[in-house]
Amino acid sequence: MASEQKRVAMTGNEAVANGMRQINPDVVAAYPITPQTDIVQFYSSFAADGLVHTEMVTVESEHSAMSATIGASAAGARAMTATSSQGLALMWEMLHIASGYRLPIVMPVVNRALSSPINIHCDHSDTMGALTTGWIHIYSESAQEAYDNLIQAIRIAEHPDVLLPVMVCQDGFITSHGIEIVFLLPDEVVKEFVGEYKPHTSVLDVENPIAVGPLQLQDYYTETKAQEAEAMARAKKVILEVAEEYEKISGRKYGLFEEYKMDDAERVIVVLNSTAGTTKAVVDELRAKGEKVGLLKPRVLRPFPADELVEALSSAKAVAVMDRAETFSTRGGQLFTEIRAAFYESHKRPLMRNYIFGLGGRDTTTREIHRVFKDLDADLERGQVDKLVTHLDVRE
Amino acid sequence: MNELKGYKDIPIGGIITEAGNSVTYKTGDWRSQKPIWKEEGCVHCLICWVFCPDDSIKVEDGKVIGIDYDHCKGCGICARECPRKERALQMVKES
């Protein structure tokens, strides 16, 4: 049965900071960066006010933030940090070390464009580049989802079948600084849901001494990576089980992705995070006029739910995959490339095209989404897409 | 070399659970040069044992008894530091 929840007006950052307060990790090591700053700022107030028992480590860079989090986690602590953009980029080598050590670190990431040109606003160039770092990737449309995903992430990361770090992403400023209605679970319900952390190993366990991070060359590196890949594959089932359990305490349902009015949808937009909200408004408008349109919003990108996505999209006739980051492959964004590749074995392939949109925080409104649905309509008339990759709303 | 284990049989995250297991990791085949110890010329000053970075000078009852070729990487420090050089410790090309 769903618990009695507090209805509050909060920004995405405040919701995430409150989720962290309820999780009450042993260690938080963090460095502030726009637009993530609020999370750490709120959290240090919680720590200073004695609302959490967390050892708060203020460090001199994000490389150190991730390093300290890794050290704490290897010592057996439940450890967290948070970042954005350049901060995530500076953590890069340590991201691979966190996953390689199989440490269940959970990190909120507030998506922001990578320099250059320097820009503080939202796009997904930071986390799209981190898809190969061995972290589980979960994306959030709203402050509510960022909060819900964060709490679930602890259980996913720490599950004995998984033991991988998780990044929980939300859109910079749009979600992180926009005030929304958020339902917060009671503190004790979250405490019970995440449970007491029992590390699988600890460098401080003198009864069972271990060495962490040794050299592995041609003899064992492959085996360690194969293990990691298998854990990632197992994570899919765990993510769904945790979601089911979370639904019982919250009443909110989560899957690998969300399907919005997809049942008989012929034209479909696939898009992550806050733009999915904008797309829902357009889908509603067009549905009111009898147009068969729908939205598919991926939630989990690592592990990549290829088979499930193919099944969900194969009844559509035309699909626009929207990527909020360039890959410079000249063949489309990350999400597009992976979804298109997933259809390779399928006999039922819809028309599929890519839009690169919203870079550096460029507003993507219902007007642009209407245009995308119109383009798909023209593609269906023509029987083929007129352009594989389109930069949406670019001035010539 | 130990028998190599499959990925299902090794600890996760590449951790080492056994203390001092570097002894089972044989590094002798890294050598391009090999130290040759001559018992008759050795005065057992143990300078080679002090300087060896890989604990590859075998000593018993305070006396050198040989070289651990399973782990010696052939760095040549022992021969360089040996006060009696050609009479006790010399590097030769690994065949």
mmCIF file of C-alpha atoms in Angstrom, chain B residues 2-68:
data_model
loop_
_atom_site.group_PDB
_atom_site.id
_atom_site.type_symbol
_atom_site.label_atom_id
_atom_site.label_comp_id
_atom_site.label_asym_id
_atom_site.label_seq_id
_atom_site.Cartn_x
_atom_site.Cartn_y
_atom_site.Cartn_z
ATOM 1 C CA ASN B 2 48.870 -20.774 -12.232
ATOM 2 C CA GLU B 3 46.050 -22.457 -14.050
ATOM 3 C CA LEU B 4 43.910 -19.591 -15.334
ATOM 4 C CA LYS B 5 40.401 -19.413 -13.927
ATOM 5 C CA GLY B 6 37.219 -18.510 -15.771
ATOM 6 C CA TYR B 7 35.291 -15.305 -15.113
ATOM 7 C CA LYS B 8 32.711 -17.104 -13.007
ATOM 8 C CA ASP B 9 35.374 -18.321 -10.576
ATOM 9 C CA ILE B 10 37.275 -15.119 -9.824
ATOM 10 C CA PRO B 11 36.394 -12.488 -7.204
ATOM 11 C CA ILE B 12 34.433 -9.564 -8.627
ATOM 12 C CA GLY B 13 36.060 -6.213 -9.303
ATOM 13 C CA GLY B 14 39.506 -7.786 -9.666
ATOM 14 C CA ILE B 15 40.106 -7.796 -5.912
ATOM 15 C CA ILE B 16 42.784 -9.994 -4.362
ATOM 16 C CA THR B 17 41.513 -12.051 -1.460
ATOM 17 C CA GLU B 18 44.683 -13.979 -0.677
ATOM 18 C CA ALA B 19 47.509 -12.218 1.181
ATOM 19 C CA GLY B 20 50.993 -12.462 -0.356
ATOM 20 C CA ASN B 21 49.815 -14.155 -3.522
ATOM 21 C CA SER B 22 52.352 -12.301 -5.686
ATOM 22 C CA VAL B 23 54.583 -15.309 -5.070
ATOM 23 C CA THR B 24 52.365 -17.280 -7.449
ATOM 24 C CA TYR B 25 52.683 -14.632 -10.158
ATOM 25 C CA LYS B 26 55.842 -15.601 -12.024
ATOM 26 C CA THR B 27 57.664 -12.712 -13.621
ATOM 27 C CA GLY B 28 60.893 -14.498 -14.579
ATOM 28 C CA ASP B 29 60.000 -14.518 -18.272
ATOM 29 C CA TRP B 30 60.205 -10.708 -18.368
ATOM 30 C CA ARG B 31 64.035 -10.995 -18.229
ATOM 31 C CA SER B 32 66.324 -10.041 -21.079
ATOM 32 C CA GLN B 33 69.409 -10.353 -18.876
ATOM 33 C CA LYS B 34 70.082 -12.922 -16.219
ATOM 34 C CA PRO B 35 72.244 -12.663 -13.074
ATOM 35 C CA ILE B 36 74.724 -15.521 -12.634
ATOM 36 C CA TRP B 37 75.781 -16.098 -9.036
ATOM 37 C CA LYS B 38 79.111 -17.804 -8.371
ATOM 38 C CA GLU B 39 79.236 -19.392 -4.964
ATOM 39 C CA GLU B 40 83.036 -19.621 -4.897
ATOM 40 C CA GLY B 41 83.503 -15.840 -5.305
ATOM 41 C CA CYS B 42 80.693 -14.731 -2.951
ATOM 42 C CA VAL B 43 81.572 -13.316 0.498
ATOM 43 C CA HIS B 44 77.908 -13.312 1.615
ATOM 44 C CA CYS B 45 77.880 -9.612 2.389
ATOM 45 C CA LEU B 46 74.158 -9.704 1.382
ATOM 46 C CA ILE B 47 74.320 -6.337 -0.391
ATOM 47 C CA CYS B 48 72.559 -7.966 -3.376
ATOM 48 C CA TRP B 49 69.799 -9.191 -1.053
ATOM 49 C CA VAL B 50 69.365 -5.695 0.409
ATOM 50 C CA PHE B 51 69.118 -4.046 -3.009
ATOM 51 C CA CYS B 52 67.040 -6.624 -4.918
ATOM 52 C CA PRO B 53 63.637 -4.960 -5.536
ATOM 53 C CA ASP B 54 61.952 -8.316 -6.127
ATOM 54 C CA ASP B 55 63.154 -10.395 -3.186
ATOM 55 C CA SER B 56 64.802 -12.756 -5.644
ATOM 56 C CA ILE B 57 68.109 -13.409 -3.831
ATOM 57 C CA LYS B 58 67.615 -16.651 -1.954
ATOM 58 C CA VAL B 59 69.216 -16.614 1.485
ATOM 59 C CA GLU B 60 69.451 -19.356 4.106
ATOM 60 C CA ASP B 61 71.132 -19.038 7.524
ATOM 61 C CA GLY B 62 72.600 -15.675 6.580
ATOM 62 C CA LYS B 63 74.156 -16.944 3.377
ATOM 63 C CA VAL B 64 73.223 -16.513 -0.268
ATOM 64 C CA ILE B 65 72.157 -19.846 -1.755
ATOM 65 C CA GLY B 66 71.046 -18.775 -5.220
ATOM 66 C CA ILE B 67 68.675 -16.714 -7.348
ATOM 67 C CA ASP B 68 64.914 -17.085 -7.622
#
